[in-house]
Amino acid sequence: MAVTLAPMHSRDRRYHHGDLRAALLSRAEQTLREKGPAALSLRELARDLGVSHAAPSRHFKDKQALLDALALTGFERMADVLEASQESVEETFAARIDAVVRAYVGFAQENAVLLDLMYSVKHDPTASEDLVVAVGRWSEIVELLVEEGQRSGEVREGPMERVGLTVFAVLHGYADLAAAGMLPPEVTEHGLDEVIAFILRGSAPDRPS
Amino acid sequence: MAVTLAPMHSRDRRYHHGDLRAALLSRAEQTLREKGPAALSLRELARDLGVSHAAPSRHFKDKQALLDALALTGFERMADVLEASQESVEETFAARIDAVVRAYVGFAQENAVLLDLMYSVKHDPTASEDLVVAVGRWSEIVELLVEEGQRSGEVREGPMERVGLTVFAVLHGYADLAAAGMLPPEVTEHGLDEVIAFILRGSAPDRPS
DNA sequence: ACCTGAACACCGTTCAAGT
DNA sequence: ACCTGAACACCGTTCAAGT
């Protein structure tokens, strides 16, 4: 019966969608969130949006291209969240780490499936240039933070690949466990304090003995 | 458990495979490793093994059941590797952590895609009971290790959900980054020393000041 | 430029039937 | 018990054609 176009909603655009690309991304994320990555189908997406099954190919070369684009928006939003966490925060390493850990873990919990997608896409060798840029943006945040801590004497000396990377590993590991639902419920926010304290102890300078 | 049976076709296998279940799992892992999870198809698996496309359904209810079973073997092998890492190792917290970190990261690097599968399956609410058991086996290893360290005074006091979980988060985060190929190449093994030192500092008791 | 509709090859799942 | 072969509904991708 669906031969007539866009009949249901009076305020619908012309026979082509208007901003199909954005609509596809948004709807895809919703499906991902609600039914998981295995349930994501281009044809169903098109059906939901009231366009033909071939329409998405005008905006995304193939399914993987849509997933890549979705992951990219995830990285960008993540970077935004991390950068925002550093605004109007006391300029000590402890305060900054506290803010960034809470922001990262919060994002991970609210966007667990998207985070999975982000990391699996990044794993892919054919990753786009934009994506590399977006990843760089938020690994830089941790780097800057650590370097600042080193200058102020709050963080032990050493190259970024050692100190910064390890701090990031803690951050990422805890967020990943939280997103995967592996943390006992009462630990989820309580545990954050311990993680932050752990990072501070682990990255503190040696005390003269 | 008869292994040899009457042959059927000219030179190939018998008409039923013999141990199709194990063959499916093994071949699925190989495909996963070589071509990634998106390229895994039950029909292709069956083709590769010379059985009809409907044969796998005798052993796995559906595709997800096969993936679950594959993830389970991953968890079991992981537990084996971790347990093996604790044999004939000096009985100090430092030595034990060193061994377990290297084992975990090593496994993660050699089985990156499988690890992804393991965590995505564990994320699934319909996870089997066997799987929960297998996960428990290796989170216990870290717990025992931390408790032992606490008794010997090498590790600060505190409940397992605080100290043990955080140690595990570092371990997991670094392994995940390594598996995802996010570590600069020269860091991969060099960085392990820093991670281990970080864990030791982070979990050490407070020094009287 | 943007989308449709038909076509193609492939997929997961089910099921009666064979051995 | 274990597997086959056909059938069904669905999928991703491509492409000539419409507007």
mmCIF file of N, CA, C and O in Angstrom, chain B residues 23-71:
data_model
loop_
_atom_site.group_PDB
_atom_site.id
_atom_site.type_symbol
_atom_site.label_atom_id
_atom_site.label_comp_id
_atom_site.label_asym_id
_atom_site.label_seq_id
_atom_site.Cartn_x
_atom_site.Cartn_y
_atom_site.Cartn_z
ATOM 1 N N ALA B 23 34.708 -28.518 14.948
ATOM 2 C CA ALA B 23 35.205 -27.993 13.676
ATOM 3 C C ALA B 23 34.625 -26.620 13.385
ATOM 4 O O ALA B 23 35.324 -25.725 12.902
ATOM 5 N N LEU B 24 33.356 -26.441 13.689
ATOM 6 C CA LEU B 24 32.705 -25.152 13.466
ATOM 7 C C LEU B 24 33.344 -24.060 14.330
ATOM 8 O O LEU B 24 33.642 -22.967 13.847
ATOM 9 N N LEU B 25 33.556 -24.381 15.582
ATOM 10 C CA LEU B 25 34.153 -23.401 16.487
ATOM 11 C C LEU B 25 35.548 -23.013 16.022
ATOM 12 O O LEU B 25 35.900 -21.834 15.983
ATOM 13 N N SER B 26 36.303 -24.007 15.658
ATOM 14 C CA SER B 26 37.685 -23.760 15.258
ATOM 15 C C SER B 26 37.758 -22.921 13.988
ATOM 16 O O SER B 26 38.513 -21.951 13.887
ATOM 17 N N ARG B 27 36.928 -23.312 13.026
ATOM 18 C CA ARG B 27 36.909 -22.572 11.770
ATOM 19 C C ARG B 27 36.361 -21.151 11.957
ATOM 20 O O ARG B 27 36.836 -20.210 11.326
ATOM 21 N N ALA B 28 35.391 -21.019 12.817
ATOM 22 C CA ALA B 28 34.814 -19.694 13.082
ATOM 23 C C ALA B 28 35.867 -18.767 13.680
ATOM 24 O O ALA B 28 35.976 -17.598 13.300
ATOM 25 N N GLU B 29 36.659 -19.306 14.576
ATOM 26 C CA GLU B 29 37.699 -18.474 15.179
ATOM 27 C C GLU B 29 38.717 -18.045 14.131
ATOM 28 O O GLU B 29 39.157 -16.895 14.111
ATOM 29 N N GLN B 30 39.049 -18.967 13.260
ATOM 30 C CA GLN B 30 40.010 -18.648 12.201
ATOM 31 C C GLN B 30 39.483 -17.526 11.305
ATOM 32 O O GLN B 30 40.195 -16.568 10.998
ATOM 33 N N THR B 31 38.223 -17.634 10.903
ATOM 34 C CA THR B 31 37.614 -16.595 10.073
ATOM 35 C C THR B 31 37.598 -15.248 10.801
ATOM 36 O O THR B 31 37.920 -14.209 10.228
ATOM 37 N N LEU B 32 37.215 -15.312 12.057
ATOM 38 C CA LEU B 32 37.183 -14.114 12.888
ATOM 39 C C LEU B 32 38.542 -13.431 12.884
ATOM 40 O O LEU B 32 38.661 -12.214 12.737
ATOM 41 N N ARG B 33 39.554 -14.218 13.051
ATOM 42 C CA ARG B 33 40.922 -13.724 13.109
ATOM 43 C C ARG B 33 41.355 -13.125 11.777
ATOM 44 O O ARG B 33 41.996 -12.082 11.730
ATOM 45 N N GLU B 34 40.990 -13.800 10.704
ATOM 46 C CA GLU B 34 41.504 -13.408 9.391
ATOM 47 C C GLU B 34 40.663 -12.328 8.712
ATOM 48 O O GLU B 34 41.193 -11.490 7.995
ATOM 49 N N LYS B 35 39.349 -12.403 8.917
ATOM 50 C CA LYS B 35 38.508 -11.492 8.147
ATOM 51 C C LYS B 35 37.578 -10.634 8.990
ATOM 52 O O LYS B 35 36.790 -9.862 8.441
ATOM 53 N N GLY B 36 37.632 -10.798 10.296
ATOM 54 C CA GLY B 36 36.808 -9.962 11.150
ATOM 55 C C GLY B 36 35.416 -10.515 11.356
ATOM 56 O O GLY B 36 34.966 -11.391 10.609
ATOM 57 N N PRO B 37 34.739 -10.016 12.361
ATOM 58 C CA PRO B 37 33.440 -10.548 12.772
ATOM 59 C C PRO B 37 32.336 -10.352 11.733
ATOM 60 O O PRO B 37 31.432 -11.164 11.638
ATOM 61 N N ALA B 38 32.421 -9.283 10.958
ATOM 62 C CA ALA B 38 31.364 -9.015 9.979
ATOM 63 C C ALA B 38 31.360 -10.071 8.873
ATOM 64 O O ALA B 38 30.340 -10.308 8.247
ATOM 65 N N ALA B 39 32.491 -10.690 8.647
ATOM 66 C CA ALA B 39 32.611 -11.641 7.545
ATOM 67 C C ALA B 39 32.242 -13.064 7.950
ATOM 68 O O ALA B 39 32.362 -13.992 7.160
ATOM 69 N N LEU B 40 31.801 -13.217 9.171
ATOM 70 C CA LEU B 40 31.491 -14.567 9.651
ATOM 71 C C LEU B 40 30.072 -14.956 9.257
ATOM 72 O O LEU B 40 29.102 -14.331 9.681
ATOM 73 N N SER B 41 29.961 -15.993 8.449
ATOM 74 C CA SER B 41 28.651 -16.467 8.006
ATOM 75 C C SER B 41 28.526 -17.963 8.245
ATOM 76 O O SER B 41 29.424 -18.738 7.941
ATOM 77 N N LEU B 42 27.401 -18.343 8.782
ATOM 78 C CA LEU B 42 27.176 -19.757 9.064
ATOM 79 C C LEU B 42 27.234 -20.581 7.788
ATOM 80 O O LEU B 42 27.791 -21.683 7.748
ATOM 81 N N ARG B 43 26.663 -20.035 6.754
ATOM 82 C CA ARG B 43 26.625 -20.777 5.491
ATOM 83 C C ARG B 43 28.021 -20.992 4.925
ATOM 84 O O ARG B 43 28.333 -22.063 4.410
ATOM 85 N N GLU B 44 28.839 -19.964 5.040
ATOM 86 C CA GLU B 44 30.194 -20.106 4.522
ATOM 87 C C GLU B 44 30.988 -21.107 5.367
ATOM 88 O O GLU B 44 31.774 -21.903 4.857
ATOM 89 N N LEU B 45 30.763 -21.039 6.657
ATOM 90 C CA LEU B 45 31.395 -21.996 7.562
ATOM 91 C C LEU B 45 31.058 -23.425 7.142
ATOM 92 O O LEU B 45 31.933 -24.292 7.035
ATOM 93 N N ALA B 46 29.774 -23.651 6.913
ATOM 94 C CA ALA B 46 29.317 -24.981 6.515
ATOM 95 C C ALA B 46 29.958 -25.393 5.189
ATOM 96 O O ALA B 46 30.419 -26.519 5.031
ATOM 97 N N ARG B 47 30.008 -24.456 4.275
ATOM 98 C CA ARG B 47 30.624 -24.724 2.974
ATOM 99 C C ARG B 47 32.084 -25.144 3.153
ATOM 100 O O ARG B 47 32.541 -26.132 2.595
ATOM 101 N N ASP B 48 32.805 -24.363 3.951
ATOM 102 C CA ASP B 48 34.218 -24.655 4.183
ATOM 103 C C ASP B 48 34.428 -26.052 4.758
ATOM 104 O O ASP B 48 35.430 -26.697 4.489
ATOM 105 N N LEU B 49 33.476 -26.477 5.561
ATOM 106 C CA LEU B 49 33.636 -27.772 6.221
ATOM 107 C C LEU B 49 32.988 -28.897 5.425
ATOM 108 O O LEU B 49 33.007 -30.055 5.848
ATOM 109 N N GLY B 50 32.403 -28.545 4.306
ATOM 110 C CA GLY B 50 31.825 -29.578 3.448
ATOM 111 C C GLY B 50 30.539 -30.190 3.954
ATOM 112 O O GLY B 50 30.230 -31.343 3.666
ATOM 113 N N VAL B 51 29.776 -29.439 4.712
ATOM 114 C CA VAL B 51 28.459 -29.935 5.127
ATOM 115 C C VAL B 51 27.393 -28.987 4.600
ATOM 116 O O VAL B 51 27.702 -27.901 4.116
ATOM 117 N N SER B 52 26.167 -29.392 4.694
ATOM 118 C CA SER B 52 25.093 -28.541 4.196
ATOM 119 C C SER B 52 24.925 -27.331 5.111
ATOM 120 O O SER B 52 25.346 -27.342 6.259
ATOM 121 N N HIS B 53 24.283 -26.307 4.579
ATOM 122 C CA HIS B 53 24.161 -25.074 5.352
ATOM 123 C C HIS B 53 23.267 -25.228 6.568
ATOM 124 O O HIS B 53 23.261 -24.379 7.449
ATOM 125 N N ALA B 54 22.508 -26.297 6.595
ATOM 126 C CA ALA B 54 21.601 -26.499 7.721
ATOM 127 C C ALA B 54 22.236 -27.325 8.837
ATOM 128 O O ALA B 54 21.702 -27.399 9.940
ATOM 129 N N ALA B 55 23.358 -27.931 8.532
ATOM 130 C CA ALA B 55 23.993 -28.822 9.503
ATOM 131 C C ALA B 55 24.369 -28.125 10.821
ATOM 132 O O ALA B 55 24.162 -28.681 11.893
ATOM 133 N N PRO B 56 24.927 -26.919 10.766
ATOM 134 C CA PRO B 56 25.330 -26.265 12.033
ATOM 135 C C PRO B 56 24.194 -26.143 13.037
ATOM 136 O O PRO B 56 24.444 -26.137 14.244
ATOM 137 N N SER B 57 22.973 -26.078 12.556
ATOM 138 C CA SER B 57 21.859 -25.854 13.480
ATOM 139 C C SER B 57 21.653 -27.045 14.424
ATOM 140 O O SER B 57 20.957 -26.925 15.430
ATOM 141 N N ARG B 58 22.228 -28.181 14.090
ATOM 142 C CA ARG B 58 22.149 -29.328 14.996
ATOM 143 C C ARG B 58 23.008 -29.083 16.236
ATOM 144 O O ARG B 58 22.782 -29.668 17.280
ATOM 145 N N HIS B 59 24.028 -28.235 16.073
ATOM 146 C CA HIS B 59 24.985 -28.054 17.169
ATOM 147 C C HIS B 59 24.835 -26.698 17.843
ATOM 148 O O HIS B 59 25.151 -26.556 19.018
ATOM 149 N N PHE B 60 24.380 -25.717 17.057
ATOM 150 C CA PHE B 60 24.146 -24.403 17.639
ATOM 151 C C PHE B 60 22.775 -23.905 17.204
ATOM 152 O O PHE B 60 22.514 -23.796 15.999
ATOM 153 N N LYS B 61 22.002 -23.564 18.156
ATOM 154 C CA LYS B 61 20.625 -23.146 17.913
ATOM 155 C C LYS B 61 20.558 -22.030 16.864
ATOM 156 O O LYS B 61 19.715 -22.023 15.978
ATOM 157 N N ASP B 62 21.454 -21.069 16.975
ATOM 158 C CA ASP B 62 21.534 -20.030 15.967
ATOM 159 C C ASP B 62 22.937 -19.430 15.979
ATOM 160 O O ASP B 62 23.816 -19.904 16.700
ATOM 161 N N LYS B 63 23.110 -18.408 15.182
ATOM 162 C CA LYS B 63 24.442 -17.825 15.051
ATOM 163 C C LYS B 63 24.962 -17.298 16.398
ATOM 164 O O LYS B 63 26.133 -17.467 16.737
ATOM 165 N N GLN B 64 24.082 -16.676 17.135
ATOM 166 C CA GLN B 64 24.488 -16.133 18.426
ATOM 167 C C GLN B 64 24.988 -17.225 19.355
ATOM 168 O O GLN B 64 25.939 -17.027 20.117
ATOM 169 N N ALA B 65 24.365 -18.379 19.290
ATOM 170 C CA ALA B 65 24.775 -19.495 20.148
ATOM 171 C C ALA B 65 26.197 -19.922 19.815
ATOM 172 O O ALA B 65 26.980 -20.273 20.700
ATOM 173 N N LEU B 66 26.535 -19.888 18.546
ATOM 174 C CA LEU B 66 27.904 -20.219 18.154
ATOM 175 C C LEU B 66 28.875 -19.171 18.693
ATOM 176 O O LEU B 66 29.935 -19.507 19.227
ATOM 177 N N LEU B 67 28.497 -17.907 18.565
ATOM 178 C CA LEU B 67 29.369 -16.843 19.071
ATOM 179 C C LEU B 67 29.536 -16.954 20.585
ATOM 180 O O LEU B 67 30.640 -16.776 21.108
ATOM 181 N N ASP B 68 28.451 -17.251 21.268
ATOM 182 C CA ASP B 68 28.528 -17.434 22.719
ATOM 183 C C ASP B 68 29.514 -18.539 23.073
ATOM 184 O O ASP B 68 30.346 -18.394 23.969
ATOM 185 N N ALA B 69 29.390 -19.648 22.356
ATOM 186 C CA ALA B 69 30.262 -20.781 22.635
ATOM 187 C C ALA B 69 31.722 -20.422 22.362
ATOM 188 O O ALA B 69 32.631 -20.819 23.096
ATOM 189 N N LEU B 70 31.920 -19.659 21.313
ATOM 190 C CA LEU B 70 33.282 -19.239 20.971
ATOM 191 C C LEU B 70 33.844 -18.318 22.058
ATOM 192 O O LEU B 70 34.997 -18.452 22.475
ATOM 193 N N ALA B 71 33.022 -17.407 22.511
ATOM 194 C CA ALA B 71 33.452 -16.504 23.579
ATOM 195 C C ALA B 71 33.801 -17.308 24.834
ATOM 196 O O ALA B 71 34.787 -17.018 25.516
#
